[in-house]
CSV table of C-alpha atoms in Angstrom, one decimal:
chain,number,residue,atom,x,y,z
A,141,MET,CA,75.1,39.4,129.9
A,142,THR,CA,74.8,42.5,127.8
A,143,ILE,CA,75.1,40.5,124.7
A,144,ILE,CA,72.2,38.3,125.8
A,145,PHE,CA,69.9,41.2,126.4
A,146,LYS,CA,70.9,42.8,123.1
A,147,GLU,CA,69.9,39.6,121.3
A,148,ILE,CA,66.6,39.5,123.2
A,149,LEU,CA,65.9,43.1,122.4
A,150,ASP,CA,66.4,42.4,118.7
A,151,ILE,CA,63.7,39.7,119.0
A,152,MET,CA,61.4,42.1,120.8
A,153,LYS,CA,61.8,44.7,118.1
A,154,ASP,CA,60.1,42.3,115.7
A,155,ILE,CA,56.8,42.7,117.5
A,156,PRO,CA,54.6,44.6,115.0
A,157,ASP,CA,53.0,47.1,117.4
A,158,ILE,CA,53.4,50.9,116.9
A,159,GLU,CA,52.7,51.6,120.6
A,160,LEU,CA,55.5,49.3,121.8
A,161,LYS,CA,57.9,50.7,119.2
A,162,GLN,CA,57.2,54.2,120.4
A,163,LYS,CA,57.8,53.1,124.0
A,164,GLN,CA,61.0,51.4,123.1
A,165,LEU,CA,62.2,54.6,121.4
A,166,GLU,CA,61.5,56.5,124.6
A,167,TRP,CA,63.2,53.9,126.8
A,168,GLU,CA,66.3,53.9,124.6
A,169,ASN,CA,67.1,57.5,125.8
A,170,ILE,CA,66.9,56.7,129.5
A,171,LEU,CA,67.1,53.0,130.2
A,172,ASP,CA,69.8,50.3,129.7
A,173,GLU,CA,69.1,47.2,127.5
A,174,LYS,CA,68.3,45.0,130.5
A,175,CYS,CA,65.5,47.3,131.6
A,176,ILE,CA,64.2,47.8,128.1
A,177,VAL,CA,64.0,44.1,127.6
A,178,LEU,CA,62.1,43.6,130.8
A,179,MET,CA,59.6,46.5,130.1
A,180,SER,CA,59.1,45.2,126.6
A,181,TYR,CA,58.5,41.6,127.9
A,182,LEU,CA,56.0,42.9,130.5
A,183,TRP,CA,54.2,45.1,127.9
A,184,ALA,CA,53.8,42.2,125.5
A,185,LEU,CA,52.7,39.8,128.2
A,186,LYS,CA,50.1,42.1,129.6
A,187,LYS,CA,48.7,42.4,126.1
A,188,GLY,CA,48.0,38.7,126.0
A,189,SER,CA,49.5,38.4,122.5
A,190,TYR,CA,52.8,37.5,120.9
A,191,GLU,CA,53.3,34.2,122.8
A,192,GLU,CA,55.7,32.8,120.3
A,193,VAL,CA,57.9,35.8,120.4
A,194,LEU,CA,57.9,35.7,124.2
A,195,ILE,CA,58.8,32.0,124.4
A,196,GLU,CA,61.7,32.7,122.0
A,197,CYS,CA,62.9,35.5,124.3
A,198,LEU,CA,62.6,33.3,127.4
A,199,ASN,CA,64.6,30.5,125.6
A,200,LYS,CA,67.3,33.1,124.9
A,201,ASP,CA,67.4,34.4,128.4
A,202,THR,CA,69.9,32.2,130.1
A,203,THR,CA,69.9,34.6,133.1
A,204,ASN,CA,66.2,33.8,133.9
A,205,VAL,CA,65.7,37.5,134.6
A,206,LEU,CA,62.4,37.7,132.7
A,207,SER,CA,60.8,34.5,134.2
A,208,SER,CA,61.9,35.6,137.7
A,209,PHE,CA,59.5,38.5,137.4
A,210,VAL,CA,56.6,36.7,135.6
A,211,ASP,CA,56.5,33.0,134.7
A,212,ILE,CA,54.6,32.9,131.4
A,213,ASN,CA,53.2,29.5,132.4
A,214,ARG,CA,51.3,30.9,135.4
A,215,THR,CA,47.6,31.3,135.1
A,216,ASP,CA,47.8,34.8,136.4
A,217,SER,CA,50.8,35.8,134.3
A,218,GLN,CA,48.9,38.5,132.4
A,219,ILE,CA,47.6,40.2,135.6
A,220,ARG,CA,51.1,40.0,137.2
A,221,ALA,CA,52.7,41.5,134.1
A,222,PHE,CA,50.1,44.3,134.2
A,223,ALA,CA,51.0,45.1,137.8
A,224,TYR,CA,54.8,45.0,137.2
A,225,TYR,CA,54.6,47.0,134.0
A,226,TYR,CA,52.6,49.9,135.5
A,227,ARG,CA,54.5,50.1,138.8
A,228,PHE,CA,57.8,50.3,136.9
A,229,ASN,CA,56.4,52.7,134.3
A,230,SER,CA,55.2,54.9,137.1
A,231,LEU,CA,58.7,55.0,138.6
A,232,ILE,CA,60.2,55.8,135.3
A,233,SER,CA,57.8,58.6,134.6
A,234,ASP,CA,58.3,60.1,138.0
A,235,LEU,CA,62.1,60.0,137.7
A,236,VAL,CA,61.9,61.6,134.3
A,237,ILE,CA,60.0,64.5,135.9
A,238,GLU,CA,62.4,64.7,138.8
A,239,TYR,CA,65.7,64.5,136.8
A,240,GLY,CA,64.7,65.8,133.3
A,241,GLU,CA,67.5,65.2,130.8
A,242,GLU,CA,69.8,63.5,133.3
A,243,SER,CA,69.5,60.2,131.5
A,244,LYS,CA,72.5,58.5,133.2
A,245,VAL,CA,71.0,59.2,136.7
A,246,ILE,CA,67.5,57.9,135.6
A,247,ASN,CA,69.1,54.8,134.0
A,248,LYS,CA,71.1,54.0,137.2
A,249,LEU,CA,68.2,54.5,139.6
A,250,VAL,CA,65.6,52.6,137.5
A,251,SER,CA,68.0,49.6,137.2
A,252,TYR,CA,68.8,49.8,140.9
A,253,TYR,CA,65.2,49.9,142.1
A,254,ILE,CA,64.0,47.1,139.8
A,255,PHE,CA,66.9,44.7,140.1
A,256,ASP,CA,68.6,45.5,143.4
A,257,ASN,CA,66.8,47.7,145.9
A,258,LYS,CA,69.0,46.3,148.8
A,259,MET,CA,68.8,49.6,150.7
A,260,LYS,CA,65.0,49.0,150.9
A,261,GLU,CA,64.1,52.7,150.8
A,262,LEU,CA,61.5,52.1,148.1
A,263,LYS,CA,58.5,49.8,148.6
A,264,TRP,CA,56.5,48.4,145.7
A,265,CYS,CA,52.7,48.5,146.2
A,266,GLY,CA,50.3,47.1,143.6
A,267,THR,CA,50.7,49.0,140.4
A,268,SER,CA,52.7,51.8,142.1
A,269,TYR,CA,55.3,52.4,144.8
A,270,TYR,CA,56.3,54.7,147.7
A,271,TYR,CA,59.4,55.6,149.6
A,272,ASN,CA,59.9,55.4,153.3
A,273,VAL,CA,63.1,57.3,153.0
A,274,LYS,CA,65.1,58.7,150.1
A,275,LEU,CA,68.8,58.3,150.1
A,276,ARG,CA,69.4,60.3,146.9
A,277,SER,CA,72.4,62.5,146.8
A,278,GLU,CA,71.5,66.1,147.0
A,279,GLN,CA,73.7,69.3,147.0
A,280,VAL,CA,73.1,71.2,150.3
A,281,ASN,CA,74.7,73.4,152.8
A,282,LEU,CA,75.6,71.7,156.1
A,283,PHE,CA,76.0,73.4,159.5
A,284,ARG,CA,77.7,72.4,162.7
A,285,ALA,CA,78.4,74.4,165.9
A,286,THR,CA,81.3,73.0,167.9
A,287,SER,CA,83.7,74.1,170.6
A,288,ASN,CA,86.6,72.0,169.4
A,289,ILE,CA,87.4,71.6,165.7
A,290,ARG,CA,90.5,69.5,166.3
A,291,GLU,CA,88.5,67.0,168.4
A,292,ASP,CA,85.8,66.9,165.8
A,293,ASN,CA,88.3,65.8,163.2
A,294,LYS,CA,89.5,63.0,165.4
A,295,LYS,CA,86.1,61.6,166.1
A,296,PHE,CA,85.9,59.1,163.3
A,297,GLU,CA,89.4,57.9,164.1
A,298,ARG,CA,88.0,56.5,167.3
A,299,ILE,CA,85.6,54.4,165.3
A,300,ARG,CA,88.3,53.3,162.9
A,301,LYS,CA,90.4,52.0,165.7
A,302,CYS,CA,87.6,49.7,166.7
A,303,ILE,CA,87.4,48.0,163.3
A,304,PRO,CA,86.7,45.2,162.8
A,305,LEU,CA,83.6,45.6,164.8
A,306,ASN,CA,82.8,43.0,167.5
A,307,ILE,CA,81.3,43.0,170.9
A,308,GLN,CA,84.6,44.1,172.6
A,309,THR,CA,85.1,47.0,170.2
A,310,LEU,CA,81.5,48.1,170.4
A,311,MET,CA,82.0,48.3,174.2
A,312,GLU,CA,84.9,50.7,173.5
A,313,ILE,CA,82.8,52.9,171.2
A,314,PHE,CA,80.0,53.2,173.9
A,315,GLU,CA,82.3,53.3,176.9
A,316,ASP,CA,81.6,56.9,177.8
A,317,VAL,CA,78.1,57.1,176.5
A,318,SER,CA,75.4,58.0,179.1
A,319,ILE,CA,72.4,56.0,177.8
A,320,SER,CA,70.3,53.5,179.4
A,321,GLN,CA,71.2,49.8,179.4
A,322,ASP,CA,68.1,49.0,177.3
A,323,GLU,CA,69.1,51.6,174.7
A,324,ARG,CA,72.7,50.3,174.7
A,325,THR,CA,71.6,46.7,174.3
A,326,LYS,CA,69.4,47.8,171.3
A,327,LEU,CA,72.2,49.6,169.7
A,328,PHE,CA,74.6,46.6,170.2
A,329,LYS,CA,72.0,44.5,168.5
A,330,ILE,CA,71.6,46.9,165.5
A,331,LEU,CA,75.4,47.1,165.1
A,332,ASN,CA,75.7,43.4,165.3
A,333,LYS,CA,73.3,43.2,162.4
A,334,GLY,CA,75.8,45.2,160.5
A,335,MET,CA,78.6,42.7,161.2
A,336,VAL,CA,77.2,39.5,159.9
A,337,ALA,CA,78.5,38.0,156.7
A,338,GLU,CA,75.4,38.8,154.7
A,339,SER,CA,75.6,42.5,155.6
A,340,THR,CA,77.4,45.1,153.5
A,341,LEU,CA,79.4,48.2,154.2
A,342,PHE,CA,76.2,50.1,153.8
A,343,HIS,CA,74.6,48.3,156.7
A,344,THR,CA,77.6,49.1,158.9
A,345,ILE,CA,77.5,52.8,158.0
A,346,VAL,CA,73.8,53.0,158.7
A,347,ALA,CA,74.2,51.1,162.0
A,348,LEU,CA,76.9,53.5,163.2
A,349,ALA,CA,75.0,56.6,162.0
A,350,VAL,CA,71.8,55.4,163.7
A,351,GLY,CA,73.7,55.2,166.9
A,352,GLN,CA,74.7,58.9,166.5
A,353,VAL,CA,71.1,60.0,165.6
A,354,ASN,CA,69.8,58.1,168.6
A,355,GLY,CA,71.8,60.2,170.9
A,356,SER,CA,74.3,57.5,171.7
A,357,GLY,CA,77.4,59.6,171.1
A,358,THR,CA,79.1,57.1,168.8
A,359,SER,CA,81.7,59.9,168.1
A,360,LEU,CA,80.4,60.7,164.6
A,361,PRO,CA,80.0,64.4,163.8
A,362,SER,CA,76.4,65.5,163.4
A,363,TYR,CA,75.4,68.3,161.1
A,364,SER,CA,72.1,70.0,160.2
A,365,LYS,CA,70.8,71.2,156.8
A,366,SER,CA,69.4,74.2,158.8
A,367,LEU,CA,71.6,76.9,160.2
A,368,GLY,CA,68.9,77.8,162.7
A,369,VAL,CA,68.8,74.3,164.1
A,370,ALA,CA,72.5,74.2,164.5
A,371,LEU,CA,72.4,77.5,166.4
A,372,TYR,CA,69.5,76.6,168.6
A,373,LYS,CA,70.5,73.1,169.5
A,374,TYR,CA,74.3,73.0,169.4
A,375,ALA,CA,75.7,76.5,169.9
A,376,HIS,CA,76.1,77.8,173.4
A,377,GLY,CA,77.8,81.2,173.1
A,378,LYS,CA,81.4,81.3,172.0
A,379,CYS,CA,81.8,78.6,169.3
A,380,SER,CA,83.2,77.6,166.0
A,381,LEU,CA,80.4,77.6,163.3
A,382,VAL,CA,81.1,75.1,160.5
A,383,MET,CA,79.5,75.7,157.1
A,384,LYS,CA,80.1,73.0,154.5
A,385,ARG,CA,78.9,74.6,151.3
A,386,ASP,CA,77.2,72.8,148.4
A,387,VAL,CA,78.2,69.3,149.7
A,388,HIS,CA,76.6,66.1,148.4
A,389,THR,CA,74.5,64.1,150.9
A,390,ASN,CA,74.3,60.3,150.9
A,391,ILE,CA,77.7,59.6,149.6
A,392,VAL,CA,80.6,57.3,150.6
A,393,GLU,CA,84.3,57.9,149.8
A,394,ILE,CA,86.6,54.9,149.7
A,395,ASP,CA,90.3,55.5,149.3
A,396,GLY,CA,89.5,59.0,147.8
A,397,LYS,CA,86.9,57.8,145.3
A,398,GLN,CA,83.3,59.0,145.9
A,399,SER,CA,80.1,57.1,145.1
A,400,THR,CA,76.5,57.3,146.0
A,401,PHE,CA,75.1,54.6,148.1
A,402,TYR,CA,73.5,53.0,145.1
A,403,GLY,CA,76.9,52.1,143.7
A,404,MET,CA,78.1,50.3,146.8
A,405,THR,CA,75.3,48.1,148.0
A,406,ASN,CA,77.3,44.9,147.2
A,407,ILE,CA,80.5,45.9,149.0
A,408,LYS,CA,80.9,43.4,151.8
A,409,THR,CA,84.0,44.7,153.5
A,410,ARG,CA,83.5,46.5,156.8
A,411,ASP,CA,87.0,47.8,157.1
A,412,LEU,CA,86.5,51.5,157.5
A,413,ASN,CA,90.1,52.5,157.0
A,414,GLY,CA,90.1,55.0,154.1
A,415,VAL,CA,86.3,55.5,154.3
A,416,ASN,CA,84.3,58.6,154.9
A,417,PHE,CA,80.6,59.0,154.5
A,418,ASN,CA,77.7,61.3,154.7
A,419,ILE,CA,74.1,60.2,155.3
A,420,ASP,CA,70.9,62.3,155.6
A,421,PHE,CA,68.3,61.0,158.1
A,422,SER,CA,65.7,63.7,157.4
A,423,ASN,CA,64.4,62.9,153.9
A,424,VAL,CA,61.5,60.8,155.2
A,425,ARG,CA,58.0,60.2,153.9
A,426,ASP,CA,55.6,62.7,155.3
A,427,GLU,CA,58.3,63.8,157.7
A,428,ASN,CA,57.1,61.1,160.0
A,429,MET,CA,59.4,59.1,162.3
A,430,MET,CA,57.2,56.1,161.9
A,431,TYR,CA,58.3,55.7,158.3
A,432,LEU,CA,62.0,56.2,159.2
A,433,ASN,CA,61.6,53.3,161.6
A,434,LYS,CA,59.8,51.2,159.0
A,435,TRP,CA,62.8,51.6,156.7
A,436,LEU,CA,65.2,50.7,159.5
A,437,LEU,CA,63.1,47.7,160.5
A,438,ASP,CA,63.1,46.4,156.9
A,439,LEU,CA,66.8,47.0,156.6
A,440,PHE,CA,67.9,45.3,159.8
A,441,GLU,CA,64.9,42.9,160.0
A,442,GLU,CA,64.0,44.1,163.5
A,443,GLU,CA,60.6,44.1,165.2
A,444,LYS,CA,60.9,47.1,167.5
A,445,ASN,CA,61.5,50.8,166.6
A,446,ILE,CA,65.2,51.4,166.2
A,447,CYS,CA,65.4,55.2,166.2
A,448,SER,CA,63.5,56.2,169.3
A,449,HIS,CA,65.6,58.9,171.0
A,450,GLY,CA,66.5,61.6,168.5
A,451,THR,CA,64.5,63.8,166.3
A,452,PRO,CA,66.4,63.6,163.0
A,453,ILE,CA,63.6,64.8,160.7
A,454,LEU,CA,63.0,68.2,162.3
A,455,ASP,CA,66.7,68.5,163.1
A,456,ARG,CA,67.5,67.9,159.4
A,457,HIS,CA,70.1,65.6,160.8
A,458,VAL,CA,73.1,64.6,158.6
A,459,VAL,CA,75.9,62.4,159.9
A,460,ASN,CA,79.1,63.4,158.2
A,461,THR,CA,82.6,62.1,158.7
A,462,PHE,CA,84.5,64.2,156.2
A,463,PRO,CA,87.1,66.3,157.9
A,464,ILE,CA,86.6,70.0,158.5
A,465,SER,CA,88.8,72.4,156.6
A,466,SER,CA,89.9,75.9,157.8
A,467,ASP,CA,87.9,77.7,155.1
A,468,GLU,CA,84.7,76.2,156.4
A,469,ILE,CA,85.0,77.7,159.9
A,470,VAL,CA,83.6,81.0,161.3
A,471,GLU,CA,84.9,81.7,164.8
A,472,LEU,CA,82.3,83.5,166.9
A,473,SER,CA,82.6,85.2,170.3
A,474,GLU,CA,79.7,85.2,172.7
A,475,ILE,CA,78.5,88.6,171.5
A,476,GLU,CA,79.0,87.8,167.8
A,477,PHE,CA,76.9,84.6,168.4
A,478,ILE,CA,74.1,86.7,170.0
A,479,PHE,CA,74.1,89.1,167.0
A,480,LEU,CA,74.0,86.1,164.6
A,481,LEU,CA,70.9,84.7,166.4
A,482,ARG,CA,69.0,87.9,166.0
A,483,VAL,CA,70.2,88.5,162.4
A,484,TYR,CA,69.1,85.0,161.5
A,485,ARG,CA,65.7,85.5,163.2
A,486,ASN,CA,65.1,88.8,161.4
A,487,ILE,CA,65.8,87.2,158.0
A,488,VAL,CA,63.6,84.1,158.4
A,489,ASN,CA,60.8,86.1,159.9
A,490,THR,CA,60.4,88.6,157.1
A,491,SER,CA,58.6,88.2,153.8
A,492,GLU,CA,60.3,88.5,150.5
A,493,PRO,CA,62.6,90.1,149.5
A,494,VAL,CA,65.2,88.9,152.1
A,495,LEU,CA,66.5,91.8,154.1
A,496,THR,CA,70.1,92.8,153.5
A,497,LEU,CA,72.7,92.9,156.4
A,498,ASP,CA,72.8,96.7,156.0
A,499,GLN,CA,69.0,96.9,156.6
A,500,ILE,CA,69.1,94.5,159.5
A,501,PHE,CA,72.0,96.2,161.2
A,502,ILE,CA,70.4,99.7,161.2
A,503,ASN,CA,69.1,99.2,164.7
A,504,ILE,CA,70.3,95.7,165.6
A,505,LYS,CA,71.8,96.8,168.9
A,506,LYS,CA,68.6,98.4,170.1
A,507,ASP,CA,66.6,95.4,168.8
A,508,ILE,CA,68.7,92.9,170.8
A,509,VAL,CA,68.7,95.0,174.0
A,510,THR,CA,64.9,95.4,173.9
A,511,GLN,CA,64.2,91.7,173.5
A,512,ILE,CA,66.6,90.5,176.2
A,513,SER,CA,65.6,93.3,178.6
A,514,GLY,CA,61.9,92.3,178.0
A,515,MET,CA,62.7,88.7,178.8
A,516,HIS,CA,64.7,89.7,181.9
A,517,LYS,CA,61.8,91.7,183.2
A,518,ALA,CA,59.4,88.9,182.6
A,519,MET,CA,61.6,86.4,184.4
A,520,LYS,CA,61.9,88.7,187.4
A,521,GLU,CA,58.2,89.1,187.6
A,522,ALA,CA,57.4,85.4,187.0
A,523,GLU,CA,56.0,83.4,189.9
A,524,MET,CA,57.9,80.2,189.4
A,525,SER,CA,57.9,77.5,192.1
A,526,GLN,CA,61.6,77.0,192.1
A,527,GLU,CA,63.4,75.4,195.0
A,528,GLY,CA,67.0,74.6,195.9
A,529,ASP,CA,69.3,74.3,192.9
A,530,SER,CA,66.5,75.5,190.5
A,531,THR,CA,66.3,78.8,192.3
A,532,LYS,CA,70.0,79.3,192.1
A,533,GLU,CA,70.0,78.4,188.4
A,534,TRP,CA,67.2,80.9,187.8
A,535,ASN,CA,69.1,83.7,189.6
A,536,ASP,CA,72.3,82.8,187.8
A,537,ALA,CA,70.5,83.2,184.5
A,538,LEU,CA,69.3,86.6,185.4
A,539,GLU,CA,72.8,87.7,186.3
A,540,GLY,CA,74.0,86.2,183.0
A,541,LEU,CA,71.5,88.3,181.1
A,542,ASP,CA,72.6,91.4,183.0
A,543,LYS,CA,76.2,90.8,182.0
A,544,VAL,CA,75.3,90.3,178.3
A,545,LEU,CA,73.2,93.5,178.3
A,546,ASP,CA,76.1,95.4,179.7
A,547,GLN,CA,78.5,94.1,177.1
A,548,ILE,CA,76.1,94.9,174.2
A,549,ASN,CA,75.4,98.4,175.5
A,550,GLN,CA,79.1,99.2,175.5
A,551,LEU,CA,79.6,98.2,171.9
A,552,SER,CA,80.8,101.0,169.6
A,553,THR,CA,79.5,101.6,166.1
A,554,GLU,CA,82.8,100.4,164.7
A,555,GLU,CA,82.6,97.1,166.7
A,556,ILE,CA,79.1,96.5,165.5
A,557,ASN,CA,80.2,97.1,161.9
A,558,ASP,CA,83.0,94.5,162.4
A,559,ILE,CA,80.3,92.0,163.6
A,560,LYS,CA,78.3,92.7,160.5
A,561,ASN,CA,81.3,92.0,158.2
A,562,LYS,CA,81.6,88.6,159.8
A,563,MET,CA,78.0,87.7,158.8
A,564,THR,CA,78.6,87.8,155.0
A,565,PHE,CA,78.4,84.0,154.8
A,566,LEU,CA,74.6,84.4,155.3
A,567,ASP,CA,74.4,85.5,151.6
A,568,LEU,CA,75.2,81.9,150.6
A,569,ILE,CA,72.0,80.4,152.2
A,570,ASN,CA,68.8,79.4,150.4
A,571,TRP,CA,66.5,81.4,152.7
A,572,GLU,CA,63.2,80.0,151.4
A,573,GLU,CA,64.3,76.5,152.3
A,574,GLU,CA,65.9,77.6,155.5
A,575,LYS,CA,62.7,79.4,156.6
A,576,ASN,CA,60.7,76.2,156.0
A,577,TYR,CA,63.1,74.1,158.0
A,578,PHE,CA,63.2,76.4,160.9
A,579,ASP,CA,59.5,77.2,161.1
A,580,LYS,CA,58.8,73.4,161.4
A,581,PHE,CA,61.6,73.0,164.0
A,582,MET,CA,60.4,75.9,166.2
A,583,GLU,CA,56.7,75.3,166.0
A,584,PRO,CA,56.5,73.2,169.2
A,585,LYS,CA,58.9,75.5,171.0
A,586,GLU,CA,57.0,78.8,170.8
A,587,ASP,CA,55.4,78.3,174.2
A,588,ALA,CA,57.9,79.5,176.9
A,589,LYS,CA,56.5,77.0,179.5
A,590,PHE,CA,57.0,74.1,177.0
A,591,PHE,CA,60.5,75.4,176.3
A,592,TYR,CA,61.6,75.5,179.9
A,593,LYS,CA,59.9,72.2,180.8
A,594,THR,CA,61.6,70.3,178.0
A,595,GLU,CA,65.0,72.0,177.8
A,596,LYS,CA,66.0,72.7,181.4
A,597,ARG,CA,67.5,69.3,181.8
A,598,SER,CA,70.1,70.1,179.2
A,599,LYS,CA,73.7,70.5,180.2
A,600,GLU,CA,73.6,73.9,178.6
A,601,GLN,CA,73.5,76.9,180.9
A,602,LEU,CA,70.0,78.3,181.3
A,603,THR,CA,71.3,81.8,180.4
A,604,TRP,CA,72.1,80.6,176.8
A,605,MET,CA,68.8,78.7,176.6
A,606,ILE,CA,66.9,81.9,177.4
A,607,ILE,CA,69.0,84.0,175.0
A,608,LYS,CA,68.4,81.6,172.1
A,609,TYR,CA,64.7,81.3,172.9
A,610,THR,CA,64.3,85.1,173.2
A,611,LEU,CA,66.2,86.1,170.1
A,612,LEU,CA,65.0,83.3,167.8
A,613,ARG,CA,61.3,83.0,168.7
A,614,VAL,CA,58.7,84.4,166.2
A,615,GLN,CA,56.0,85.5,168.7
A,616,GLU,CA,57.3,88.6,170.6
A,617,ASP,CA,56.6,92.2,171.4
A,618,THR,CA,57.0,94.2,168.3
A,619,LEU,CA,60.0,96.6,168.3
A,620,ASN,CA,59.1,99.8,166.6
A,621,ILE,CA,62.1,101.4,165.0
A,622,GLU,CA,62.4,104.6,163.0
A,623,ASP,CA,64.3,105.1,159.9
A,624,GLY,CA,63.6,101.8,158.2
A,625,GLY,CA,64.9,99.4,160.9
A,626,VAL,CA,63.6,95.9,161.6
A,627,LYS,CA,60.0,95.8,162.9
């Protein structure tokens, strides 16, 4: 096939037009011969000239690639060529801006979007295009809070044991999942779509990951690109904090060999033995769930929204099945976790430059005690219409806050310094990006009534909900501290 396009390109180069020759020189640095031939063909066709050369090219093209885009015999061939040329040229220009001199990446993406696009993340529109989602591989930090590392590393094994997927094995995957029958039926339908002969390994991966994002508990480990989200949603006191540093999103590893999703869209096998993957569900157009569902609807040819339960965009949700190694784990006690919450908040809530740990820890103990004591007082004074179990839960939370305050007040300077030394991993975080993520995540949670109304049904103890809300919120009583402490 390469020989054919090389021969066609030699014919195209005989077109005596300086503008085309300049474009061909530009394309040679970033596109393969197949793409250059198509762009040259579209350019000449939209010009309405060089018919003899074009016919010669078409006769040489035994693959029918050129005519599959625009049949030269159509009455609207010039208009169609114009639309194709400018939409593809727009994509090429944008990728050059995005990737600069990374010509191999540009080459691969342009070829994929024009001739394949089976993941359907990109939609063509007139003379341009748009993305509903982007499944590009990016280097990020990933965070997870868990109470059982060993169990986390076993999670994907449960899925693997259910391969090949069928109705019976799907029932096993969802056996212990507390979701409605309607939601379960929908997820079965999605996963069934990933098992038909026309589907690829990519479809199966997305189907399994959607189950996890939707809150179905398909035993795939969830991560966030935001430390704050991981702390707020998934850490409940004593925990293991996992930080995977500078990992690549949207990749699949098969028998130890890694590839982006763009390199595997034709792999038909759905045997997940020897497979690990990582898929980011937060890189969505306008950060709008509607566009995430539009992509999923296109991919699985569904009519109803598929992702209806979770909030993957604001959660910066990444489903990641790669095992957790010991050097990625920070073990936190309940008190260390509380200090981390406040340190995190004080960093994301200050303007540049980012505060150092030494600056934050000057009066961190007093800061935490002041904020928790203030919330404790407000709770005791609040007139809440609680009855039965709710009253007990409220009183238990107040007792829990009392115990936490006692423990913090008893900490020595040396113990606080040990806690500070455990926080050095925070230096590895991109705080500008982290602040952006967390601000958007917390925006609807700033109102205490909203927080309690929406979060109280969680299995998490109310004590920890209140501690996290109190220490992470932005709007609060200012703590005035002398000697350069946090304000």
